[in-house]
Amino acid sequence: MFEQLGLIGCGLMGGSFALAMKKAGLVKRVVGYSKSPSTTDRARQLGVIDVEAPSALLAVAGADIVLVAVPVAATEATLKAIKHLVTPQMLIMDVGSTKADVVQAARRALRDQVGSFVPAHPITGREVSGVEHAEADLYSGRQVILTPTERTFTAQLQKAQDIWTALGSRVTSMSPESHDAAFAAVSHLPHVLAFAMMNSITGQDTGDDFLSLAGPGFRDFTRIAASDPKVWRDILLSNRDELIAQSKLFQQALHTIEQAMQKGDAQALEDMLTLASETRAHWRMGAKRK
Amino acid sequence: MFEQLGLIGCGLMGGSFALAMKKAGLVKRVVGYSKSPSTTDRARQLGVIDVEAPSALLAVAGADIVLVAVPVAATEATLKAIKHLVTPQMLIMDVGSTKADVVQAARRALRDQVGSFVPAHPITGREVSGVEHAEADLYSGRQVILTPTERTFTAQLQKAQDIWTALGSRVTSMSPESHDAAFAAVSHLPHVLAFAMMNSITGQDTGDDFLSLAGPGFRDFTRIAASDPKVWRDILLSNRDELIAQSKLFQQALHTIEQAMQKGDAQALEDMLTLASETRAHWRMGAKRK
C-alpha cells in the first residue's frame, strides 16, 4: 500500500493508472499535475486525482510512487523538474511507448537517483485520449514491458513488477533496445501506415466519396490513425531509426505482392496471402512464445 | 416472397444471405451448391440450405432468385454453367468485391439474359470464412452497392433494392468503375497493406518474438490479413490497375511522413498526424456524405 501517488500527466494513460491503483486499494491518495490546468481540474472533478498540484515537483512532494505519463519527448524535462525531491525509497515509472530515449533521458536528468526509475511500457491504449476516457481496467489483462538498466535498484524493479501484476497485467522484462526494435515493427509502423492511409485518401479529390463507402475492414485497420498526434509525433521521432528500417522491410513485402499482381501470377499471390492469413489467424494477442 | 433461392457458393457470404432471407421470411426454400460437396453437406446440416444440389445448374432449376457467392474469378464460369435455366423473371445477384470484371463476365456469360443480373457488393465480411461462420445479421446495418448497367432490367433492379432494404441494408447505386476506384482505396489496399505487414514481420528472424509483444492496435490493424486467400487473390488481380494506382498514392503519403521523421521536422510531422487523426476521429462508418 502506497501513501501517495504523484501523477504527472493526467491523460488517458496516467488517469487510468490512478483509477486502477485506487480500485486495487494500492494507494491512499493521488496528487496530480498536468501541463494544462484545465486537465488537472477535470481529473479532480472526475475523481481520478484527489489533490491538484501546481507543479510536477509539488505532485512528487510526499509521494512514495510517481508515474510520469507525458509524451516521451517531455520525459527529460519532467524528471529534471522533480529531481530535488526524488529519494532512494521512491519508485518512479513512466508509460512511454519508446524506451531507449527514455532511459537516456532518465540517466541525464536523474543522475545518481536513476536507480529509483523503472522504465515501463504497458501495451494498451485507446484511439481516444484525455482524462475523460480514463478507465480503471485499461491495464487489466494486458502486457507491461519493463526495461530496467544495470543501475535500476532491484527493490524498485520488484515493486514495479508487483504493482503491475496486482493491476492484472502480465509483466515482461527486456532491454530498451530490444523493446524499441520490436515495437517499431508491431506498433509504431502500423501507426505510420494508418496515418499515411488516411492522408492518402484525403489528398484525393474523391476522398470524401471514398470514405463514405468504407466498411468494417477499413474501420478497424485505421482505428489507430485517430491516436493523439503529439504523443505519436514524439514516438515516431524518438524511434525513427528502427522505424525506418521496419518501413523498408515492409515496403519490400508490399513490392513483392505488387509484383505478383502485375505479373498476374495467381499462384505466387495466393501463396503470399496464405502465409499472411494463416499467420494472422493463428496469432493470439498476449500469448506466450512457443 | 420468393419460392426458391438458388445459392451457388455456400460460404460466409452466401450462407449469411440464405439465413438472412429465411429470417426475414422472404424465401420458402434454399437449394444450395458448393464446389466442395462437404461444404454443401455442412450447409444443409447447419440449416443454411434446405436441399443440396449436385451442380450449380440444378441449384438454379426452379429458382426465382439466385445468389452467386464465389471468388470473383469464378463468376464467369458459374454464370455460363447456369445460363440455360436463366429466365427473364429471375433475379440473379453476386456479392463480389470487384464489379467491372464481374459485369464483363456477366455480359460474356449471360448474353441476352444479362438483364436479369444485378451486380451487388455488400460492404461487410468477417476475417473468418466458411459456412459455419454464416450469420443472419451479417448484412444488417451495412451498405450494399449495386452497379447496374444500361442493360439491367428495371424490375430486377427494384427487386434487388427491396430485398437488401428488407434485410436491413442501406442500398447505394453507382457505376462499376466508380465502385472499383473507391474500393481499391478503402478496402483492397488496406487488405494488401495488412497482408504485407504480416509477411514483413514473419520474414524476420525475430518475427515470432515481435508478434508475442503485439497489442490491441496491431490486432485491429491486421484483422483483415486473416481474410480468405483465394477470395482476395481474385480481388487483387481483378482490380489490380486501380489498386496499384492507390498503392502509389499511399506510398507517397508514407514517404512524406518518413521524410519529416528523417529531417526531425516535428512540426511538419505533427501537422500530418493531426490531419490523419482528425479525419479518422470524425469519420463514421456508413454516414451519408456531407
Coordinates of C-alpha atoms in Angstrom, one line a residue:
Chain A
M1 CA 0.0 0.0 0.0
F2 CA 1.5 3.3 -1.1
E3 CA 0.8 6.6 0.7
Q4 CA 0.8 8.9 -2.2
L5 CA 0.9 8.6 -6.0
G6 CA 2.4 11.6 -7.6
L7 CA 0.8 11.6 -11.1
I8 CA 2.5 13.8 -13.7
G9 CA 0.3 13.9 -16.8
C10 CA -3.4 13.3 -16.1
G11 CA -4.3 12.0 -19.6
L12 CA -5.7 8.6 -20.7
M13 CA -2.7 6.5 -19.5
G14 CA -1.9 8.4 -16.3
G15 CA -5.6 8.8 -15.3
S16 CA -6.2 5.1 -15.9
F17 CA -3.3 4.2 -13.7
A18 CA -4.6 6.3 -10.9
L19 CA -8.0 4.8 -11.2
A20 CA -6.5 1.3 -11.3
M21 CA -4.4 1.9 -8.3
K22 CA -7.4 3.2 -6.3
K23 CA -9.6 0.3 -7.4
A24 CA -6.9 -2.2 -6.3
G25 CA -6.6 -0.5 -3.0
L26 CA -2.9 0.1 -3.6
V27 CA -2.7 3.9 -2.8
K28 CA -4.2 6.2 -0.2
R29 CA -4.2 9.5 -2.2
V30 CA -3.3 10.7 -5.7
V31 CA -1.8 14.1 -6.2
G32 CA -1.9 15.1 -9.8
Y33 CA -0.3 17.6 -12.1
S34 CA -0.9 18.3 -15.8
K35 CA 0.7 21.0 -18.0
S36 CA -2.8 22.3 -18.7
P37 CA -4.6 23.4 -15.5
S38 CA -8.0 22.6 -17.0
T39 CA -6.9 19.0 -17.4
T40 CA -5.8 18.8 -13.8
D41 CA -9.0 20.4 -12.7
R42 CA -11.1 17.9 -14.8
A43 CA -9.1 15.0 -13.3
R44 CA -10.0 16.1 -9.8
Q45 CA -13.7 16.6 -10.7
L46 CA -13.8 13.1 -12.2
G47 CA -12.2 11.6 -9.0
V48 CA -9.1 10.5 -10.9
I49 CA -6.9 12.5 -8.6
D50 CA -7.6 13.7 -5.1
V51 CA -5.5 16.8 -5.0
E52 CA -4.3 19.2 -7.7
A53 CA -0.6 20.1 -7.7
P54 CA 0.5 23.4 -9.3
S55 CA 3.8 21.9 -10.5
A56 CA 5.3 18.5 -11.2
L57 CA 7.6 19.0 -8.2
L58 CA 4.8 19.5 -5.9
A59 CA 3.0 16.4 -7.1
V60 CA 6.1 14.5 -6.1
A61 CA 6.4 16.1 -2.6
G62 CA 5.3 13.4 -0.1
A63 CA 4.9 10.7 -2.8
D64 CA 6.3 7.2 -2.5
I65 CA 5.3 6.3 -6.0
V66 CA 5.5 8.6 -9.1
L67 CA 4.1 8.0 -12.6
V68 CA 5.3 10.1 -15.4
A69 CA 2.7 9.9 -18.2
V70 CA 3.7 12.6 -20.7
P71 CA 4.6 12.5 -24.4
V72 CA 8.0 10.8 -24.4
A73 CA 10.0 13.9 -25.6
A74 CA 8.8 15.6 -22.4
T75 CA 10.3 12.9 -20.1
E76 CA 13.7 14.5 -19.5
A77 CA 12.3 18.0 -18.6
T78 CA 9.8 16.3 -16.3
L79 CA 12.4 14.2 -14.5
K80 CA 14.7 17.3 -14.1
A81 CA 11.8 19.2 -12.6
I82 CA 11.3 16.6 -9.9
K83 CA 14.9 15.6 -9.2
H84 CA 15.3 17.5 -6.0
L85 CA 12.5 15.5 -4.3
V86 CA 13.5 12.1 -5.6
T87 CA 14.5 9.7 -2.7
P88 CA 16.2 6.3 -2.9
Q89 CA 12.9 4.8 -1.5
M90 CA 10.7 6.3 -4.2
L91 CA 9.5 4.3 -7.2
I92 CA 9.3 6.3 -10.4
M93 CA 7.9 4.8 -13.6
D94 CA 6.9 6.1 -17.0
V95 CA 4.4 4.6 -19.5
G96 CA 6.2 5.7 -22.7
S97 CA 6.0 3.7 -26.0
T98 CA 9.7 4.1 -26.6
K99 CA 12.4 3.1 -24.1
A100 CA 16.0 3.8 -25.3
D101 CA 15.4 7.5 -25.4
V102 CA 13.5 7.4 -22.1
V103 CA 16.4 5.6 -20.4
Q104 CA 18.9 8.1 -21.7
A105 CA 16.7 11.0 -20.6
A106 CA 16.4 9.4 -17.1
R107 CA 20.2 9.0 -16.9
R108 CA 20.8 12.6 -17.8
A109 CA 18.0 14.0 -15.6
L110 CA 18.2 11.9 -12.5
R111 CA 22.0 11.1 -12.4
D112 CA 22.7 9.4 -9.0
Q113 CA 19.0 8.9 -8.4
V114 CA 18.4 7.0 -11.6
G115 CA 18.1 3.7 -9.6
S116 CA 14.7 4.7 -8.5
F117 CA 13.4 4.8 -12.0
V118 CA 11.8 1.7 -13.7
P119 CA 11.1 2.3 -17.4
A120 CA 7.7 0.8 -18.2
H121 CA 5.6 0.4 -21.3
P122 CA 2.0 -1.0 -20.9
I123 CA 0.8 -2.5 -24.2
T124 CA -2.6 -0.9 -24.2
G125 CA -4.2 2.3 -25.3
R126 CA -7.3 3.7 -27.0
E127 CA -7.8 5.7 -30.1
V128 CA -9.3 8.4 -27.9
S129 CA -7.2 10.5 -25.5
G130 CA -7.8 12.6 -22.4
V131 CA -8.7 12.0 -18.8
E132 CA -12.4 11.7 -19.5
H133 CA -11.6 8.4 -21.3
A134 CA -9.5 7.1 -18.4
E135 CA -10.7 3.7 -17.1
A136 CA -9.6 1.5 -14.2
D137 CA -9.4 -1.6 -16.4
L138 CA -7.2 -0.2 -19.1
Y139 CA -4.2 -2.3 -18.0
S140 CA -6.1 -5.4 -16.9
G141 CA -5.2 -8.5 -19.0
R142 CA -2.5 -6.6 -20.9
Q143 CA 1.3 -7.0 -21.1
V144 CA 3.6 -4.5 -19.4
I145 CA 7.2 -4.4 -20.6
L146 CA 9.8 -3.2 -18.1
T147 CA 13.2 -2.2 -19.4
P148 CA 15.4 -1.8 -16.3
T149 CA 19.1 -0.9 -16.7
E150 CA 22.1 -2.1 -14.8
R151 CA 21.7 0.8 -12.4
T152 CA 18.0 0.2 -11.6
F153 CA 17.5 -0.8 -7.9
T154 CA 16.3 -4.4 -7.5
A155 CA 13.9 -3.2 -4.8
Q156 CA 12.2 -0.8 -7.2
L157 CA 12.1 -3.3 -10.0
Q158 CA 10.4 -5.8 -7.7
K159 CA 7.9 -3.2 -6.6
A160 CA 7.1 -2.3 -10.2
Q161 CA 6.5 -6.0 -11.1
D162 CA 4.3 -6.4 -8.0
I163 CA 2.2 -3.4 -8.8
W164 CA 1.5 -4.2 -12.5
T165 CA 0.8 -7.8 -11.5
A166 CA -1.7 -6.6 -8.9
L167 CA -3.4 -4.5 -11.6
G168 CA -3.9 -7.6 -13.7
S169 CA -1.1 -7.1 -16.2
R170 CA 1.4 -9.7 -17.3
V171 CA 5.0 -8.3 -16.8
T172 CA 7.9 -9.0 -19.1
S173 CA 11.4 -7.5 -18.9
M174 CA 13.8 -6.8 -21.8
S175 CA 16.5 -4.3 -22.8
P176 CA 15.4 -0.9 -24.0
E177 CA 17.0 -1.6 -27.5
S178 CA 15.1 -5.0 -27.9
H179 CA 11.9 -3.2 -26.9
D180 CA 12.3 -0.4 -29.4
A181 CA 13.1 -2.8 -32.3
A182 CA 10.1 -4.9 -31.5
F183 CA 7.7 -2.0 -31.2
A184 CA 8.9 -0.3 -34.3
A185 CA 7.6 -3.5 -36.1
V186 CA 4.4 -4.2 -34.3
S187 CA 3.2 -0.8 -33.1
H188 CA 5.0 2.2 -34.5
L189 CA 5.0 1.2 -38.1
P190 CA 1.3 0.2 -38.1
H191 CA 0.5 3.6 -36.8
V192 CA 2.6 5.3 -39.5
L193 CA 0.8 3.2 -42.2
A194 CA -2.6 4.0 -40.8
F195 CA -1.8 7.8 -40.7
A196 CA -0.4 7.6 -44.3
M197 CA -3.6 5.7 -45.4
M198 CA -5.8 8.4 -44.1
N199 CA -3.7 11.2 -45.7
S200 CA -3.5 9.4 -49.0
I201 CA -7.3 9.2 -49.2
T202 CA -8.0 12.8 -48.0
G203 CA -5.4 14.0 -50.5
Q204 CA -7.6 12.8 -53.4
D205 CA -10.5 14.9 -54.8
T206 CA -12.8 11.9 -54.4
G207 CA -11.6 11.2 -50.9
D208 CA -14.9 12.1 -49.2
D209 CA -16.8 9.9 -51.5
F210 CA -14.4 7.0 -50.9
L211 CA -14.6 7.5 -47.1
S212 CA -18.4 7.4 -47.2
L213 CA -18.2 3.9 -48.7
A214 CA -15.7 2.4 -46.3
G215 CA -16.7 -0.6 -44.2
P216 CA -15.7 -2.5 -41.1
G217 CA -12.3 -3.6 -42.5
F218 CA -11.3 0.0 -43.0
R219 CA -12.7 1.0 -39.7
D220 CA -10.5 -1.5 -37.8
F221 CA -7.5 -1.0 -40.0
T222 CA -7.5 2.8 -39.4
R223 CA -8.6 2.9 -35.8
I224 CA -5.1 3.7 -34.6
A225 CA -4.9 6.6 -37.1
A226 CA -7.1 8.6 -34.6
S227 CA -4.4 8.4 -32.0
D228 CA -3.0 11.5 -30.3
P229 CA -0.8 13.4 -32.8
K230 CA 1.6 14.9 -30.1
V231 CA 2.1 11.6 -28.4
W232 CA 2.8 9.9 -31.8
R233 CA 5.0 12.7 -33.1
D234 CA 7.3 12.1 -30.2
I235 CA 7.3 8.3 -30.6
L236 CA 8.0 8.4 -34.3
L237 CA 10.9 10.9 -33.9
S238 CA 12.3 9.1 -30.9
N239 CA 12.4 5.6 -32.6
R240 CA 12.9 6.8 -36.1
D241 CA 15.9 4.6 -37.0
E242 CA 14.3 1.3 -36.1
L243 CA 11.0 2.6 -37.6
I244 CA 12.5 3.5 -40.9
A245 CA 14.3 0.1 -41.1
Q246 CA 11.0 -1.6 -40.4
S247 CA 9.3 0.6 -43.0
K248 CA 11.9 -0.5 -45.6
L249 CA 11.2 -4.2 -44.9
F250 CA 7.5 -3.6 -45.1
Q251 CA 7.9 -1.8 -48.4
Q252 CA 9.8 -4.8 -49.8
A253 CA 7.0 -7.1 -48.7
L254 CA 4.5 -4.8 -50.3
H255 CA 6.6 -4.6 -53.5
T256 CA 6.7 -8.5 -53.7
I257 CA 2.9 -8.6 -53.5
E258 CA 2.6 -5.8 -56.2
Q259 CA 4.9 -7.7 -58.5
A260 CA 2.8 -10.8 -58.3
M261 CA -0.3 -8.7 -59.1
Q262 CA 1.4 -7.0 -62.0
K263 CA 2.6 -10.3 -63.5
G264 CA -0.8 -11.8 -62.9
D265 CA 1.0 -14.6 -61.0
A266 CA -2.1 -16.0 -59.2
Q267 CA -0.2 -18.9 -57.5
A268 CA 2.6 -16.7 -56.1
L269 CA 0.0 -14.2 -54.9
E270 CA -2.2 -16.9 -53.3
D271 CA 0.9 -18.3 -51.6
M272 CA 1.8 -14.9 -50.1
L273 CA -1.7 -14.2 -48.9
T274 CA -2.0 -17.7 -47.5
L275 CA 1.2 -17.2 -45.4
A276 CA -0.2 -13.9 -44.1
S277 CA -3.6 -15.2 -43.5
E278 CA -2.5 -18.3 -41.6
T279 CA 0.0 -16.4 -39.5
R280 CA -2.6 -13.9 -38.5
A281 CA -5.4 -16.5 -37.9
H282 CA -3.1 -18.4 -35.5
W283 CA -1.8 -15.3 -33.7
R284 CA -3.3 -14.6 -30.3
M285 CA -2.6 -11.3 -28.5
G286 CA -0.5 -11.8 -25.4
A287 CA 0.0 -15.5 -26.0
K288 CA 3.3 -16.7 -24.6
R289 CA 6.1 -17.5 -27.1
K290 CA 6.3 -21.1 -28.3
Chain B
M1 CA -41.8 -13.7 -51.1
F2 CA -39.6 -15.9 -53.3
E3 CA -40.3 -19.6 -53.9
Q4 CA -36.7 -20.7 -54.2
L5 CA -33.3 -19.2 -53.6
G6 CA -30.6 -20.9 -55.7
L7 CA -27.4 -20.4 -53.7
I8 CA -24.2 -21.0 -55.6
G9 CA -21.3 -20.9 -53.1
C10 CA -22.3 -21.8 -49.5
G11 CA -19.6 -19.9 -47.7
L12 CA -19.7 -17.0 -45.2
M13 CA -21.3 -14.5 -47.6
G14 CA -23.7 -16.9 -49.4
G15 CA -24.6 -18.7 -46.2
S16 CA -25.4 -15.5 -44.4
F17 CA -27.6 -14.3 -47.2
A18 CA -29.6 -17.6 -47.1
L19 CA -30.0 -17.2 -43.3
A20 CA -31.0 -13.6 -43.6
M21 CA -33.6 -14.3 -46.3
K22 CA -35.1 -17.1 -44.2
K23 CA -35.1 -14.9 -41.1
A24 CA -36.9 -12.1 -43.0
G25 CA -39.4 -14.6 -44.3
L26 CA -38.5 -13.7 -47.9
V27 CA -38.0 -17.2 -49.3
K28 CA -39.7 -20.6 -49.0
R29 CA -36.7 -22.9 -49.7
V30 CA -33.0 -22.6 -50.3
V31 CA -31.3 -25.0 -52.8
G32 CA -27.6 -24.8 -52.4
Y33 CA -24.5 -25.8 -54.3
S34 CA -20.8 -25.5 -53.4
K35 CA -17.8 -26.7 -55.4
S36 CA -16.8 -28.8 -52.3
P37 CA -19.5 -31.4 -51.6
S38 CA -18.5 -31.4 -47.9
T39 CA -19.3 -27.6 -47.7
T40 CA -22.8 -28.2 -49.3
D41 CA -23.4 -31.0 -46.8
R42 CA -22.4 -28.9 -43.9
A43 CA -24.6 -26.1 -45.1
R44 CA -27.6 -28.4 -45.1
Q45 CA -26.7 -29.8 -41.6
L46 CA -26.5 -26.3 -40.3
G47 CA -29.9 -25.4 -41.8
V48 CA -28.4 -22.8 -44.0
I49 CA -29.8 -24.5 -47.1
D50 CA -32.7 -26.9 -47.3
V51 CA -31.7 -29.0 -50.3
E52 CA -28.3 -29.9 -51.7
A53 CA -27.9 -29.6 -55.4
P54 CA -25.2 -31.6 -57.2
S55 CA -24.4 -28.8 -59.7
A56 CA -24.8 -25.0 -60.0
L57 CA -27.4 -25.6 -62.8
L58 CA -29.5 -27.8 -60.6
A59 CA -29.5 -25.2 -57.8
V60 CA -31.0 -22.8 -60.3
A61 CA -33.7 -25.2 -61.6
G62 CA -37.0 -23.9 -60.1
A63 CA -35.4 -20.8 -58.5
D64 CA -36.8 -17.3 -58.9
I65 CA -33.8 -15.8 -57.1
V66 CA -30.1 -16.8 -57.5
L67 CA -27.2 -15.6 -55.5
V68 CA -23.7 -16.3 -56.9
A69 CA -21.3 -16.1 -53.9
V70 CA -18.0 -17.4 -55.3
P71 CA -14.5 -15.9 -55.6
V72 CA -14.9 -13.2 -58.3
A73 CA -12.7 -15.0 -60.9
A74 CA -15.2 -17.9 -60.8
T75 CA -18.1 -15.7 -61.7
E76 CA -18.0 -16.2 -65.5
A77 CA -17.8 -20.0 -65.4
T78 CA -20.6 -20.1 -62.8
L79 CA -22.9 -17.9 -64.9
K80 CA -22.1 -19.9 -68.0
A81 CA -23.0 -23.1 -66.1
I82 CA -26.4 -21.8 -65.2
K83 CA -27.3 -19.8 -68.4
H84 CA -29.6 -22.4 -69.8
L85 CA -32.0 -22.1 -66.9
V86 CA -31.9 -18.3 -66.6
T87 CA -35.4 -16.7 -67.3
P88 CA -36.3 -13.1 -67.8
Q89 CA -38.3 -13.2 -64.5
M90 CA -35.4 -14.5 -62.5
L91 CA -33.2 -12.2 -60.3
I92 CA -29.5 -13.1 -60.2
M93 CA -27.1 -11.3 -58.0
D94 CA -23.5 -11.7 -56.9
V95 CA -21.7 -10.4 -53.8
G96 CA -18.2 -9.8 -55.3
S97 CA -15.9 -7.1 -54.0
T98 CA -15.0 -6.0 -57.6
K99 CA -17.6 -5.0 -60.1
A100 CA -16.1 -4.0 -63.5
D101 CA -14.8 -7.5 -64.1
V102 CA -18.0 -9.1 -62.8
V103 CA -20.1 -7.0 -65.2
Q104 CA -17.9 -8.0 -68.1
A105 CA -18.0 -11.7 -67.1
A106 CA -21.8 -11.4 -66.8
R107 CA -22.1 -9.9 -70.3
R108 CA -20.0 -12.6 -71.8
A109 CA -21.6 -15.5 -70.0
L110 CA -25.3 -14.4 -70.0
R111 CA -25.5 -12.5 -73.3
D112 CA -29.2 -11.8 -73.9
Q113 CA -30.1 -12.8 -70.4
V114 CA -27.8 -10.2 -68.8
G115 CA -30.8 -8.0 -67.9
S116 CA -31.6 -10.5 -65.1
F117 CA -28.3 -9.9 -63.4
V118 CA -27.9 -7.2 -60.7
P119 CA -24.2 -6.8 -59.6
A120 CA -24.1 -6.3 -55.9
H121 CA -21.4 -5.7 -53.3
P122 CA -22.4 -5.8 -49.6
I123 CA -19.9 -3.9 -47.5
T124 CA -19.4 -6.4 -44.8
G125 CA -17.4 -9.5 -44.1
R126 CA -15.5 -11.2 -41.3
E127 CA -11.9 -12.3 -41.0
V128 CA -13.2 -15.9 -40.8
S129 CA -14.6 -17.7 -43.7
G130 CA -16.8 -20.8 -44.2
V131 CA -20.5 -21.6 -43.8
E132 CA -20.0 -22.4 -40.1
H133 CA -19.5 -18.6 -39.5
A134 CA -22.5 -17.6 -41.5
E135 CA -24.9 -15.4 -39.6
A136 CA -28.4 -14.0 -40.4
D137 CA -27.3 -10.4 -39.3
L138 CA -24.2 -10.1 -41.4
Y139 CA -25.8 -7.6 -43.8
S140 CA -27.9 -5.7 -41.2
G141 CA -27.0 -2.1 -40.9
R142 CA -24.4 -2.3 -43.7
Q143 CA -24.2 -0.7 -47.1
V144 CA -24.9 -2.6 -50.2
I145 CA -23.6 -1.2 -53.5
L146 CA -25.5 -2.1 -56.7
T147 CA -23.7 -1.4 -60.0
P148 CA -26.4 -1.9 -62.7
T149 CA -25.6 -1.4 -66.3
E150 CA -27.7 0.1 -69.1
R151 CA -29.0 -3.4 -69.9
T152 CA -30.1 -4.3 -66.4
F153 CA -33.9 -4.8 -66.2
T154 CA -35.5 -2.1 -64.0
A155 CA -37.8 -4.7 -62.4
Q156 CA -34.8 -6.8 -61.3
L157 CA -33.0 -3.7 -60.0
Q158 CA -36.1 -2.7 -58.0
K159 CA -36.4 -6.2 -56.6
A160 CA -32.7 -6.2 -55.6
Q161 CA -33.2 -2.8 -53.8
D162 CA -36.2 -4.1 -52.0
I163 CA -34.5 -7.3 -50.8
W164 CA -31.4 -5.7 -49.4
T165 CA -33.6 -3.0 -47.8
A166 CA -35.7 -5.7 -46.2
L167 CA -32.5 -7.3 -44.9
G168 CA -31.6 -4.1 -43.1
S169 CA -29.0 -2.8 -45.5
R170 CA -28.7 0.7 -47.0
V171 CA -28.6 0.5 -50.8
T172 CA -26.5 2.8 -53.0
S173 CA -26.1 2.6 -56.8
M174 CA -23.0 3.6 -58.8
S175 CA -21.1 2.6 -61.9
P176 CA -18.8 -0.5 -61.8
E177 CA -15.8 1.8 -62.5
S178 CA -16.6 4.2 -59.7
H179 CA -17.1 1.3 -57.4
D180 CA -13.8 -0.3 -58.2
A181 CA -11.9 3.0 -57.8
A182 CA -13.4 3.6 -54.4
F183 CA -12.9 0.1 -53.1
A184 CA -9.3 0.0 -54.3
A185 CA -8.7 2.9 -51.9
V186 CA -10.8 1.9 -48.8
S187 CA -10.8 -1.9 -48.9
H188 CA -8.4 -3.6 -51.4
L189 CA -5.4 -1.5 -50.5
P190 CA -5.9 -1.8 -46.7
H191 CA -6.0 -5.6 -47.2
V192 CA -2.8 -5.6 -49.3
L193 CA -1.1 -3.5 -46.6
A194 CA -2.2 -5.8 -43.8
F195 CA -1.0 -8.9 -45.8
A196 CA 2.3 -7.2 -46.4
M197 CA 2.6 -6.2 -42.7
M198 CA 2.2 -9.8 -41.6
N199 CA 4.7 -11.1 -44.2
S200 CA 7.2 -8.4 -43.4
I201 CA 7.3 -9.5 -39.7
T202 CA 7.3 -13.2 -40.3
G203 CA 10.2 -12.7 -42.8
Q204 CA 12.4 -11.5 -39.9
D205 CA 14.3 -13.9 -37.6
T206 CA 12.9 -12.2 -34.6
G207 CA 9.3 -12.2 -36.1
D208 CA 7.9 -14.6 -33.5
D209 CA 9.3 -12.5 -30.6
F210 CA 7.8 -9.4 -32.2
L211 CA 4.4 -11.0 -32.6
S212 CA 4.4 -12.2 -29.0
L213 CA 4.6 -8.5 -27.9
A214 CA 1.9 -7.0 -30.2
G215 CA -1.1 -5.4 -28.6
P216 CA -4.6 -4.2 -29.5
G217 CA -3.5 -1.7 -32.1
F218 CA -1.8 -4.4 -34.1
R219 CA -4.7 -6.8 -33.5
D220 CA -7.2 -4.4 -35.1
F221 CA -4.8 -3.2 -37.9
T222 CA -4.1 -6.7 -39.1
R223 CA -7.5 -8.3 -38.6
I224 CA -8.2 -8.2 -42.3
A225 CA -4.9 -10.0 -43.0
A226 CA -6.7 -13.2 -41.9
S227 CA -9.1 -13.0 -44.8
D228 CA -9.6 -15.8 -47.2
P229 CA -6.5 -16.0 -49.5
K230 CA -8.4 -17.4 -52.6
V231 CA -11.1 -14.7 -52.4
W232 CA -8.5 -11.9 -52.0
R233 CA -6.2 -13.3 -54.7
D234 CA -9.0 -12.9 -57.2
I235 CA -10.0 -9.4 -55.9
L236 CA -6.4 -8.1 -56.1
L237 CA -5.8 -9.5 -59.6
S238 CA -9.2 -8.3 -60.8
N239 CA -8.8 -4.7 -59.6
R240 CA -5.0 -4.5 -60.0
D241 CA -4.8 -1.3 -62.0
E242 CA -6.9 0.8 -59.6
L243 CA -5.1 -0.9 -56.7
I244 CA -1.6 -0.2 -57.9
A245 CA -2.6 3.4 -58.5
Q246 CA -3.9 3.7 -55.0
S247 CA -0.7 2.0 -53.6
K248 CA 1.5 4.6 -55.4
L249 CA -0.5 7.4 -53.8
F250 CA -0.3 5.7 -50.4
Q251 CA 3.5 5.2 -50.8
Q252 CA 3.8 8.9 -51.5
A253 CA 1.9 9.7 -48.3
L254 CA 4.1 7.3 -46.4
H255 CA 7.2 8.8 -47.9
T256 CA 6.1 12.3 -46.9
I257 CA 5.8 11.1 -43.3
E258 CA 9.2 9.4 -43.4
Q259 CA 10.9 12.5 -44.7
A260 CA 9.6 14.6 -41.8
M261 CA 10.9 11.9 -39.5
Q262 CA 14.3 11.8 -41.1
K263 CA 14.6 15.6 -41.1
G264 CA 13.4 15.6 -37.4
D265 CA 10.8 18.2 -38.5
A266 CA 8.5 17.8 -35.5
Q267 CA 6.0 20.5 -36.7
A268 CA 5.5 19.1 -40.2
L269 CA 5.1 15.6 -38.6
E270 CA 2.6 16.8 -36.1
D271 CA 0.6 18.6 -38.8
M272 CA 0.4 15.4 -40.9
L273 CA -0.6 13.2 -37.9
T274 CA -3.2 15.8 -36.8
L275 CA -4.8 15.8 -40.3
A276 CA -4.9 12.0 -40.2
S277 CA -6.1 11.8 -36.6
E278 CA -8.9 14.4 -37.0
T279 CA -10.1 12.9 -40.3
R280 CA -10.3 9.5 -38.7
A281 CA -11.8 10.7 -35.5
H282 CA -14.7 12.4 -37.3
W283 CA -15.3 9.6 -39.8
R284 CA -18.3 7.4 -39.1
M285 CA -18.9 4.2 -41.0
G286 CA -21.8 4.3 -43.3
A287 CA -22.5 8.0 -42.6
K288 CA -24.1 9.8 -45.5
R289 CA -21.9 12.2 -47.5
K290 CA -21.9 15.9 -46.4

